[in-house]
Amino acid sequence: MDKVMRLTTERGVVLFSKSSCCLCYAVKILFQELGVTPTIHEIDQDPEGREMERALMRLGCKAPVPAVFIGGKLVGSTNEVMSLHLGGGLIPLLRPYQALC
Amino acid sequence: MSSPSTELTRRMAIYEQFHHISRWADTFNGDNSPNIGSSTIVPADVRLKNKAECIPCEQVEPSISDQETNKPTDKIQRRLAQNREAARKSRMRKKAYVQQLESSRLKLAQLEQELERARQQGIHIASASDAGYFGLSGTVNSGITSFEMEYGHWVEEQNRLICELRTAVQAHITDIELHILVESGLNHYYNLFRMKADAAKADVFYLISGIWRTSAERFFHWIGGFRPSALLSVMLNLVVVPQIEPLIDQQHLEVCNLRQSSQQAEDALSQGVEKLQQSLAESVASDLCSGNYGAQMVAAIDKLEALENFVSQADHLRQQTLQQMARILTTRQAARGLLAMGEYFHRLRALSSLSAARP
């Protein structure tokens, strides 16, 4: 889907979310803690939301939200983000986008 | 067979049988089972013997002329034979009854033991008066009862694995063999996470309440299980301080980083759960004055799936922590780490029993 492809290639950290999804909220909090402000797209508030959901699933996400892209590349859902973080691989990916404190 | 004398002897025989039964079968007041039991247990050869002993009676019965001429002796003989018969049958029944009592006693002892074990683990024992596990419709949630049983077995297996690991560490076995034991220990935890996932589907509130764990373990619970960063702190103290298998600086740094990452992930998930709690409360509380709650319940039930996801994420975090520790540590250090963990939880369980037993 064009819209999704365009959004994922945006610079920085992109998070597809739903306003009602608390797990998405948790991922948001994690990025904040790591000093990153992701670009958040709430697909339940988007008129093309359903199509976006399908497109995200086709890209390989088990659940459409939360879906995290860093520098245009798909990282995955909550599982993948957590595994990456505990393995020490998330922070290096975020470094270019971390807010200067 | 209806002549007065046979009637009399038969009645006497029956009376004697009842007399025997009433003496030792008082506890089975309305219950006919000892008698039924004895008749099924009585072996085939005894039955044949019965028939054999009946033969003298049958031989005597038809000849009325004999009866009249040898009246007293015949009567006595018959009565004696029937008495013997009744006594033998009575002994057989008594034997069967005693056997049944013995096996019931054994079964009772076994059940008491299981109950005690379950109580020690703080498992919620549903009693007849307890609405908890029987729900509104009176049905038992089989997913939860089977989880409780499986968890009991899990704890037993855990104790066994820890013993095996302890012996192995003290016996200085090869690293390869030790590695296999460490993998078994880790897989045992991963099995628990799988079991918990099934239980969460059956009843997420039950799982997250930690009621299936002992009280002290529950005190330290975070989203349905142990808090990974807390466990890492315990491990750091236990592995570094004794100096037996000290961590080198690089390892120490990695474990500290792991602990920090875990703390950050835990904070994020905790805040997510809090938000879900608020959202769920709002669902349940919406339109309280209207009196009907159908739509509100449906909205609330949808959120239960979200809660299940959080429990799944928490267990995923636990699994990742264990895997990362296994990666950072050497086999020997990992073995000691698992032993330390096992001992830690064992002590928490013991603390629960002590707390419950305080005067």
Short mmCIF file of C-alpha atoms in Angstrom, two decimals:
data_model
loop_
_atom_site.label_atom_id
_atom_site.label_comp_id
_atom_site.label_asym_id
_atom_site.label_seq_id
_atom_site.Cartn_x
_atom_site.Cartn_y
_atom_site.Cartn_z
CA MET A 1 0.00 0.00 0.00
CA ASP A 2 1.47 3.29 -1.08
CA LYS A 3 0.56 5.28 1.99
CA VAL A 4 2.12 2.75 4.34
CA MET A 5 5.25 2.41 2.19
CA ARG A 6 5.66 6.17 2.10
CA LEU A 7 5.20 6.50 5.83
CA THR A 8 7.63 3.71 6.67
CA THR A 9 10.41 5.33 4.68
CA GLU A 10 10.15 8.50 6.73
CA ARG A 11 13.32 9.32 8.55
CA GLY A 12 13.64 8.26 12.11
CA VAL A 13 11.49 6.06 14.25
CA VAL A 14 8.00 5.36 12.92
CA LEU A 15 5.36 3.71 15.04
CA PHE A 16 2.01 2.52 13.71
CA SER A 17 -0.44 2.46 16.57
CA LYS A 18 -4.11 2.55 17.56
CA SER A 19 -5.32 5.09 20.10
CA SER A 20 -7.14 2.34 22.02
CA CYS A 21 -4.12 -0.02 22.10
CA CYS A 22 -2.38 -0.06 25.47
CA LEU A 23 0.49 -2.20 24.22
CA CYS A 24 1.22 0.51 21.63
CA TYR A 25 1.19 2.98 24.49
CA ALA A 26 3.78 0.86 26.31
CA VAL A 27 6.06 0.88 23.25
CA LYS A 28 5.64 4.65 23.04
CA ILE A 29 6.70 4.96 26.70
CA LEU A 30 9.75 2.80 26.07
CA PHE A 31 10.95 5.02 23.23
CA GLN A 32 10.41 8.09 25.40
CA GLU A 33 12.51 6.50 28.14
CA LEU A 34 15.25 5.90 25.59
CA GLY A 35 15.18 9.55 24.56
CA VAL A 36 13.44 9.06 21.22
CA THR A 37 10.28 10.73 19.92
CA PRO A 38 8.77 8.41 17.33
CA THR A 39 6.47 9.59 14.57
CA ILE A 40 3.19 8.02 15.52
CA HIS A 41 0.45 7.11 13.07
CA GLU A 42 -2.80 6.19 14.78
CA ILE A 43 -4.36 4.03 12.09
CA ASP A 44 -7.73 3.80 13.87
CA GLN A 45 -8.07 7.53 13.33
CA ASP A 46 -7.10 7.30 9.69
CA PRO A 47 -9.85 6.92 7.05
CA GLU A 48 -7.69 4.35 5.26
CA GLY A 49 -7.02 2.55 8.54
CA ARG A 50 -8.34 -0.87 7.49
CA GLU A 51 -6.20 -0.96 4.38
CA MET A 52 -3.19 0.15 6.35
CA GLU A 53 -3.79 -2.69 8.78
CA ARG A 54 -3.82 -5.21 5.96
CA ALA A 55 -0.70 -3.70 4.41
CA LEU A 56 1.17 -3.91 7.70
CA MET A 57 0.20 -7.57 8.12
CA ARG A 58 1.44 -8.25 4.58
CA LEU A 59 4.78 -6.69 5.45
CA GLY A 60 5.24 -9.44 7.99
CA CYS A 61 3.81 -8.01 11.22
CA LYS A 62 1.90 -10.63 13.21
CA ALA A 63 -0.26 -7.94 14.75
CA PRO A 64 -0.85 -4.76 12.74
CA VAL A 65 -0.08 -2.62 15.79
CA PRO A 66 2.29 -1.78 17.29
CA ALA A 67 4.56 -1.84 14.24
CA VAL A 68 7.97 -0.19 14.52
CA PHE A 69 10.16 1.00 11.65
CA ILE A 70 13.60 2.51 12.21
CA GLY A 71 15.30 4.30 9.32
CA GLY A 72 12.83 2.75 6.88
CA LYS A 73 13.45 -0.82 8.02
CA LEU A 74 10.84 -2.95 9.79
CA VAL A 75 11.91 -3.86 13.31
CA GLY A 76 8.69 -5.65 14.20
CA SER A 77 6.08 -5.67 16.94
CA THR A 78 6.41 -5.56 20.73
CA ASN A 79 8.18 -8.95 20.93
CA GLU A 80 10.88 -7.94 18.47
CA VAL A 81 11.40 -4.53 20.06
CA MET A 82 11.78 -6.07 23.53
CA SER A 83 14.10 -8.86 22.37
CA LEU A 84 16.24 -6.33 20.51
CA HIS A 85 16.41 -4.07 23.54
CA LEU A 86 17.39 -6.81 25.98
CA GLY A 87 19.98 -8.05 23.53
CA GLY A 88 21.49 -4.56 23.50
CA GLY A 89 20.69 -3.99 19.81
CA LEU A 90 17.99 -1.34 20.07
CA ILE A 91 19.98 1.59 21.43
CA PRO A 92 22.61 1.53 18.65
CA LEU A 93 19.78 1.69 16.09
CA LEU A 94 18.19 4.61 17.90
CA ARG A 95 21.38 6.55 18.46
CA PRO A 96 21.07 8.79 15.35
CA TYR A 97 17.58 9.75 16.42
CA GLN A 98 18.03 10.20 20.12
CA ALA A 99 17.23 13.68 21.44
CA LEU A 100 20.26 15.62 22.51
CA CYS A 101 19.93 16.10 26.26
CA MET B 1 -38.20 -77.26 50.60
CA SER B 2 -41.03 -75.88 52.70
CA SER B 3 -41.36 -78.43 55.50
CA PRO B 4 -41.46 -76.84 58.95
CA SER B 5 -38.10 -78.17 60.10
CA THR B 6 -36.20 -76.86 57.08
CA GLU B 7 -37.95 -73.51 57.41
CA LEU B 8 -36.85 -73.32 61.01
CA THR B 9 -33.24 -74.22 60.29
CA ARG B 10 -33.15 -71.84 57.38
CA ARG B 11 -34.50 -69.03 59.50
CA MET B 12 -31.92 -69.82 62.16
CA ALA B 13 -29.13 -69.76 59.59
CA ILE B 14 -30.31 -66.41 58.28
CA TYR B 15 -30.54 -65.01 61.80
CA GLU B 16 -26.97 -66.09 62.48
CA GLN B 17 -25.76 -64.44 59.30
CA PHE B 18 -27.35 -61.13 60.27
CA HIS B 19 -25.92 -61.45 63.72
CA HIS B 20 -22.41 -61.79 62.26
CA ILE B 21 -22.90 -58.83 59.89
CA SER B 22 -24.31 -56.46 62.49
CA ARG B 23 -21.35 -57.04 64.79
CA TRP B 24 -18.72 -55.75 62.37
CA ALA B 25 -20.57 -53.86 59.69
CA ASP B 26 -22.19 -51.15 61.79
CA THR B 27 -20.41 -48.37 59.91
CA PHE B 28 -21.92 -49.43 56.65
CA ASN B 29 -25.42 -48.67 57.86
CA GLY B 30 -27.38 -48.24 54.72
CA ASP B 31 -24.61 -49.40 52.47
CA ASN B 32 -24.87 -52.87 51.07
CA SER B 33 -21.45 -52.74 49.49
CA PRO B 34 -19.60 -55.08 51.86
CA ASN B 35 -22.10 -57.77 51.07
CA ILE B 36 -22.01 -57.04 47.38
CA GLY B 37 -18.24 -56.78 47.57
CA SER B 38 -17.88 -60.06 49.29
CA SER B 39 -20.03 -61.84 46.80
CA THR B 40 -17.91 -60.55 43.94
CA ILE B 41 -14.64 -61.20 45.69
CA VAL B 42 -15.45 -64.74 46.84
CA PRO B 43 -13.21 -66.85 44.65
CA ALA B 44 -14.55 -69.50 42.34
CA ASP B 45 -13.27 -72.46 44.34
CA VAL B 46 -15.14 -71.24 47.42
CA ARG B 47 -18.34 -71.12 45.41
CA LEU B 48 -17.75 -74.71 44.36
CA LYS B 49 -17.17 -75.60 47.99
CA ASN B 50 -20.52 -74.00 48.79
CA LYS B 51 -22.19 -76.23 46.30
CA ALA B 52 -20.35 -79.26 47.66
CA GLU B 53 -21.44 -78.46 51.18
CA CYS B 54 -25.01 -78.01 50.02
CA ILE B 55 -25.05 -81.51 48.65
CA PRO B 56 -25.48 -83.25 52.02
CA CYS B 57 -28.55 -81.01 52.61
CA GLU B 58 -29.96 -81.81 49.20
CA GLN B 59 -29.31 -85.47 49.74
CA VAL B 60 -31.11 -85.38 53.05
CA GLU B 61 -34.10 -83.21 52.04
CA PRO B 62 -36.01 -85.47 49.60
CA SER B 63 -36.10 -88.61 51.80
CA ILE B 64 -38.94 -87.80 54.14
CA SER B 65 -39.01 -91.30 55.59
CA ASP B 66 -35.40 -90.97 56.76
CA GLN B 67 -36.26 -87.64 58.30
CA GLU B 68 -39.02 -89.20 60.34
CA THR B 69 -36.98 -92.09 61.68
CA ASN B 70 -33.70 -90.15 62.37
CA LYS B 71 -35.30 -86.86 63.21
CA PRO B 72 -33.03 -85.45 65.95
CA THR B 73 -29.66 -86.46 64.35
CA ASP B 74 -30.65 -85.23 60.92
CA LYS B 75 -31.88 -81.93 62.20
CA ILE B 76 -28.73 -81.41 64.19
CA GLN B 77 -26.52 -82.45 61.28
CA ARG B 78 -28.31 -80.11 58.95
CA ARG B 79 -28.19 -77.24 61.37
CA LEU B 80 -24.51 -77.81 62.06
CA ALA B 81 -23.76 -77.90 58.35
CA GLN B 82 -25.72 -74.73 57.74
CA ASN B 83 -24.05 -73.06 60.68
CA ARG B 84 -20.65 -73.97 59.30
CA GLU B 85 -21.71 -72.62 55.97
CA ALA B 86 -23.00 -69.36 57.44
CA ALA B 87 -19.88 -68.92 59.54
CA ARG B 88 -17.62 -69.46 56.53
CA LYS B 89 -19.60 -67.01 54.42
CA SER B 90 -19.45 -64.53 57.26
CA ARG B 91 -15.67 -64.89 57.48
CA MET B 92 -15.36 -64.30 53.72
CA ARG B 93 -17.45 -61.18 53.91
CA LYS B 94 -15.48 -59.90 56.86
CA LYS B 95 -12.22 -60.43 54.98
CA ALA B 96 -13.52 -58.53 51.97
CA TYR B 97 -14.77 -55.70 54.16
CA VAL B 98 -11.45 -55.35 55.95
CA GLN B 99 -9.62 -55.29 52.60
CA GLN B 100 -11.89 -52.51 51.42
CA LEU B 101 -11.26 -50.55 54.62
CA GLU B 102 -7.50 -50.90 54.17
CA SER B 103 -7.51 -49.61 50.60
CA SER B 104 -9.79 -46.70 51.55
CA ARG B 105 -7.40 -45.81 54.34
CA LEU B 106 -4.49 -45.77 51.90
CA LYS B 107 -6.42 -43.62 49.46
CA LEU B 108 -7.31 -41.19 52.23
CA ALA B 109 -3.67 -40.89 53.30
CA GLN B 110 -2.68 -40.19 49.70
CA LEU B 111 -5.35 -37.52 49.27
CA GLU B 112 -4.35 -35.86 52.53
CA GLN B 113 -0.76 -35.74 51.37
CA GLU B 114 -1.70 -34.18 48.04
CA LEU B 115 -3.87 -31.63 49.78
CA GLU B 116 -1.07 -30.69 52.14
CA ARG B 117 1.35 -30.31 49.27
CA ALA B 118 -1.12 -28.16 47.37
CA ARG B 119 -1.79 -26.02 50.44
CA GLN B 120 1.93 -25.45 50.91
CA GLN B 121 2.10 -24.12 47.42
CA GLY B 122 -0.78 -21.84 48.26
CA ILE B 123 -2.95 -23.25 45.54
CA HIS B 124 -6.49 -22.02 45.82
CA ILE B 125 -8.45 -25.04 46.98
CA ALA B 126 -12.05 -24.54 45.90
CA SER B 127 -14.43 -25.79 48.53
CA ALA B 128 -18.14 -26.41 48.16
CA SER B 129 -18.93 -23.00 49.63
CA ASP B 130 -16.42 -21.17 47.49
CA ALA B 131 -17.89 -19.42 44.50
CA GLY B 132 -14.43 -18.62 43.16
CA TYR B 133 -13.55 -21.45 40.85
CA PHE B 134 -17.06 -22.67 40.28
CA GLY B 135 -18.19 -19.41 38.73
CA LEU B 136 -21.75 -18.36 38.29
CA SER B 137 -23.02 -21.40 36.47
CA GLY B 138 -21.43 -23.86 38.84
CA THR B 139 -19.06 -25.28 36.25
CA VAL B 140 -15.37 -25.73 36.91
CA ASN B 141 -12.89 -24.02 34.59
CA SER B 142 -11.01 -27.07 33.37
CA GLY B 143 -8.22 -24.96 31.86
CA ILE B 144 -7.44 -23.61 35.30
CA THR B 145 -7.81 -26.87 37.24
CA SER B 146 -5.48 -28.59 34.81
CA PHE B 147 -3.03 -25.68 35.09
CA GLU B 148 -3.03 -26.01 38.89
CA MET B 149 -2.29 -29.69 38.63
CA GLU B 150 0.42 -29.18 36.03
CA TYR B 151 1.98 -26.42 38.10
CA GLY B 152 2.14 -28.77 41.10
CA HIS B 153 4.07 -31.22 38.94
CA TRP B 154 6.21 -28.40 37.61
CA VAL B 155 7.34 -27.47 41.11
CA GLU B 156 8.18 -31.10 41.92
CA GLU B 157 10.18 -31.42 38.71
CA GLN B 158 11.89 -28.10 39.48
CA ASN B 159 13.04 -29.41 42.86
CA ARG B 160 14.35 -32.54 41.21
CA LEU B 161 16.24 -30.57 38.54
CA ILE B 162 17.81 -28.34 41.18
CA CYS B 163 18.99 -31.36 43.16
CA GLU B 164 20.45 -32.91 40.04
CA LEU B 165 22.20 -29.64 39.16
CA ARG B 166 23.58 -29.23 42.67
CA THR B 167 25.03 -32.75 42.63
CA ALA B 168 26.52 -32.15 39.18
CA VAL B 169 28.16 -28.86 40.16
CA GLN B 170 29.70 -30.40 43.27
CA ALA B 171 30.83 -33.46 41.37
CA HIS B 172 32.87 -31.44 38.85
CA ILE B 173 31.38 -33.02 35.75
CA THR B 174 32.48 -31.90 32.28
CA ASP B 175 31.28 -28.63 30.82
CA ILE B 176 29.42 -30.43 28.05
CA GLU B 177 27.41 -32.51 30.52
CA LEU B 178 26.80 -29.44 32.67
CA HIS B 179 25.61 -27.54 29.62
CA ILE B 180 22.94 -30.19 29.03
CA LEU B 181 21.70 -29.79 32.60
CA VAL B 182 21.67 -25.99 32.28
CA GLU B 183 19.63 -26.28 29.08
CA SER B 184 17.15 -28.57 30.88
CA GLY B 185 16.85 -26.04 33.67
CA LEU B 186 16.19 -23.20 31.24
CA ASN B 187 13.72 -25.24 29.19
CA HIS B 188 11.84 -26.04 32.36
CA TYR B 189 11.22 -22.32 32.85
CA TYR B 190 10.21 -21.95 29.20
CA ASN B 191 7.69 -24.77 29.72
CA LEU B 192 6.18 -22.81 32.58
CA PHE B 193 5.71 -19.79 30.31
CA ARG B 194 3.87 -22.00 27.81
CA MET B 195 1.62 -23.36 30.55
CA LYS B 196 0.91 -19.82 31.73
CA ALA B 197 -0.07 -18.75 28.22
CA ASP B 198 -2.74 -21.48 28.14
CA ALA B 199 -3.93 -20.55 31.63
CA ALA B 200 -4.17 -16.87 30.61
CA LYS B 201 -6.50 -17.89 27.79
CA ALA B 202 -8.64 -19.82 30.27
CA ASP B 203 -8.80 -17.00 32.86
CA VAL B 204 -6.44 -14.06 32.63
CA PHE B 205 -7.44 -12.56 36.00
CA TYR B 206 -6.67 -15.84 37.74
CA LEU B 207 -3.24 -16.01 36.13
CA ILE B 208 -2.34 -12.41 36.78
CA SER B 209 -3.49 -12.58 40.42
CA GLY B 210 -0.72 -15.08 41.15
CA ILE B 211 -3.07 -17.02 43.41
CA TRP B 212 -1.54 -20.19 42.01
CA ARG B 213 1.77 -19.24 43.64
CA THR B 214 2.65 -19.13 47.32
CA SER B 215 1.95 -15.93 49.24
CA ALA B 216 5.55 -14.71 49.51
CA GLU B 217 6.19 -15.29 45.81
CA ARG B 218 2.99 -13.36 45.08
CA PHE B 219 4.24 -10.41 47.12
CA PHE B 220 7.09 -9.99 44.64
CA HIS B 221 4.96 -10.59 41.54
CA TRP B 222 4.98 -8.27 38.59
CA ILE B 223 2.37 -8.92 35.86
CA GLY B 224 1.83 -12.58 36.75
CA GLY B 225 5.40 -13.63 37.59
CA PHE B 226 8.85 -12.70 38.79
CA ARG B 227 10.28 -9.29 37.92
CA PRO B 228 13.29 -9.91 35.64
CA SER B 229 15.39 -6.97 36.88
CA ALA B 230 14.86 -8.00 40.52
CA LEU B 231 16.03 -11.48 39.68
CA LEU B 232 19.10 -10.06 37.95
CA SER B 233 19.96 -8.10 41.11
CA VAL B 234 19.67 -11.31 43.12
CA MET B 235 21.87 -13.10 40.62
CA LEU B 236 24.50 -10.36 40.64
CA ASN B 237 24.79 -10.57 44.40
CA LEU B 238 24.87 -14.33 44.48
CA VAL B 239 27.33 -14.90 41.68
CA VAL B 240 29.76 -12.07 42.33
CA VAL B 241 30.01 -12.10 46.10
CA PRO B 242 30.89 -15.75 46.80
CA GLN B 243 33.88 -15.43 44.48
CA ILE B 244 33.41 -19.05 43.41
CA GLU B 245 32.76 -18.24 39.77
CA PRO B 246 33.22 -14.48 39.71
CA LEU B 247 32.13 -12.43 36.75
CA ILE B 248 34.83 -10.76 34.76
CA ASP B 249 34.44 -7.02 34.17
CA GLN B 250 32.99 -7.47 30.69
CA GLN B 251 30.36 -9.86 32.00
CA HIS B 252 29.53 -7.61 34.92
CA LEU B 253 28.98 -4.71 32.53
CA GLU B 254 26.76 -6.81 30.28
CA VAL B 255 24.63 -8.04 33.19
CA CYS B 256 24.23 -4.46 34.44
CA ASN B 257 23.18 -3.32 30.95
CA LEU B 258 20.74 -6.22 30.75
CA ARG B 259 19.29 -5.21 34.10
CA GLN B 260 18.86 -1.61 32.99
CA SER B 261 17.24 -2.63 29.68
CA SER B 262 14.91 -4.93 31.54
CA GLN B 263 13.97 -2.17 33.99
CA GLN B 264 13.14 0.16 31.10
CA ALA B 265 11.03 -2.50 29.39
CA GLU B 266 9.29 -3.33 32.70
CA ASP B 267 8.47 0.34 33.29
CA ALA B 268 6.98 0.65 29.83
CA LEU B 269 4.86 -2.48 30.26
CA SER B 270 3.77 -1.39 33.76
CA GLN B 271 2.54 1.93 32.43
CA GLY B 272 0.74 0.12 29.64
CA VAL B 273 -1.03 -2.12 32.18
CA GLU B 274 -2.01 0.92 34.25
CA LYS B 275 -3.54 2.51 31.18
CA LEU B 276 -5.41 -0.71 30.47
CA GLN B 277 -6.65 -0.80 34.06
CA GLN B 278 -8.05 2.72 33.67
CA SER B 279 -9.62 1.82 30.37
CA LEU B 280 -11.17 -1.35 31.79
CA ALA B 281 -12.54 0.52 34.82
CA GLU B 282 -14.10 3.06 32.46
CA SER B 283 -15.72 0.28 30.42
CA VAL B 284 -17.18 -1.43 33.47
CA ALA B 285 -18.28 1.90 35.00
CA SER B 286 -19.90 3.36 31.90
CA ASP B 287 -23.61 4.00 32.22
CA LEU B 288 -23.89 2.63 35.77
CA CYS B 289 -27.29 4.18 36.37
CA SER B 290 -28.98 2.42 33.48
CA GLY B 291 -28.97 -0.92 35.25
CA ASN B 292 -28.23 -3.10 32.23
CA TYR B 293 -24.64 -3.94 31.57
CA GLY B 294 -24.60 -5.99 28.41
CA ALA B 295 -22.76 -3.58 26.14
CA GLN B 296 -20.35 -2.54 28.88
CA MET B 297 -19.45 -6.17 29.56
CA VAL B 298 -18.74 -6.77 25.88
CA ALA B 299 -16.39 -3.78 25.82
CA ALA B 300 -14.73 -5.01 28.99
CA ILE B 301 -14.27 -8.52 27.61
CA ASP B 302 -12.49 -7.12 24.56
CA LYS B 303 -9.93 -5.60 26.93
CA LEU B 304 -9.23 -9.00 28.48
CA GLU B 305 -7.42 -9.96 25.31
CA ALA B 306 -5.24 -6.90 25.73
CA LEU B 307 -4.46 -8.02 29.28
CA GLU B 308 -3.53 -11.45 27.95
CA ASN B 309 -1.09 -9.72 25.60
CA PHE B 310 0.55 -7.92 28.49
CA VAL B 311 0.98 -11.17 30.41
CA SER B 312 2.48 -12.67 27.28
CA GLN B 313 4.89 -9.73 26.94
CA ALA B 314 5.89 -10.03 30.60
CA ASP B 315 6.67 -13.74 30.17
CA HIS B 316 8.52 -12.95 26.94
CA LEU B 317 10.66 -10.50 28.91
CA ARG B 318 11.37 -13.22 31.50
CA GLN B 319 12.35 -15.66 28.79
CA GLN B 320 14.61 -13.11 27.09
CA THR B 321 16.30 -12.30 30.39
CA LEU B 322 17.07 -15.97 31.00
CA GLN B 323 18.35 -16.42 27.45
CA GLN B 324 20.58 -13.37 27.65
CA MET B 325 22.00 -14.51 30.99
CA ALA B 326 22.78 -17.91 29.47
CA ARG B 327 24.60 -16.08 26.66
CA ILE B 328 26.61 -13.79 28.94
CA LEU B 329 27.62 -16.39 31.53
CA THR B 330 29.90 -19.41 31.19
CA THR B 331 28.29 -22.83 31.61
CA ARG B 332 29.54 -23.13 35.17
CA GLN B 333 28.36 -19.63 36.07
CA ALA B 334 24.96 -20.32 34.48
CA ALA B 335 24.68 -23.53 36.51
CA ARG B 336 25.39 -21.62 39.72
CA GLY B 337 22.96 -18.93 38.62
CA LEU B 338 20.18 -21.48 38.10
CA LEU B 339 20.95 -23.04 41.47
CA ALA B 340 20.79 -19.62 43.10
CA MET B 341 17.45 -18.89 41.41
CA GLY B 342 16.03 -22.24 42.41
CA GLU B 343 17.14 -21.78 46.00
CA TYR B 344 15.73 -18.24 46.07
CA PHE B 345 12.24 -19.33 45.00
CA HIS B 346 12.42 -22.36 47.29
CA ARG B 347 13.10 -20.02 50.22
CA LEU B 348 10.20 -17.77 49.24
CA ARG B 349 7.93 -20.81 49.25
CA ALA B 350 9.27 -21.82 52.67
CA LEU B 351 8.69 -18.27 53.92
CA SER B 352 5.06 -18.54 52.79
CA SER B 353 4.58 -21.70 54.86
CA LEU B 354 6.23 -20.11 57.87
CA SER B 355 4.11 -17.01 57.53
CA ALA B 356 0.95 -19.11 57.36
CA ALA B 357 2.00 -21.20 60.36
CA ARG B 358 2.77 -18.32 62.68
CA PRO B 359 0.89 -18.63 66.02
#
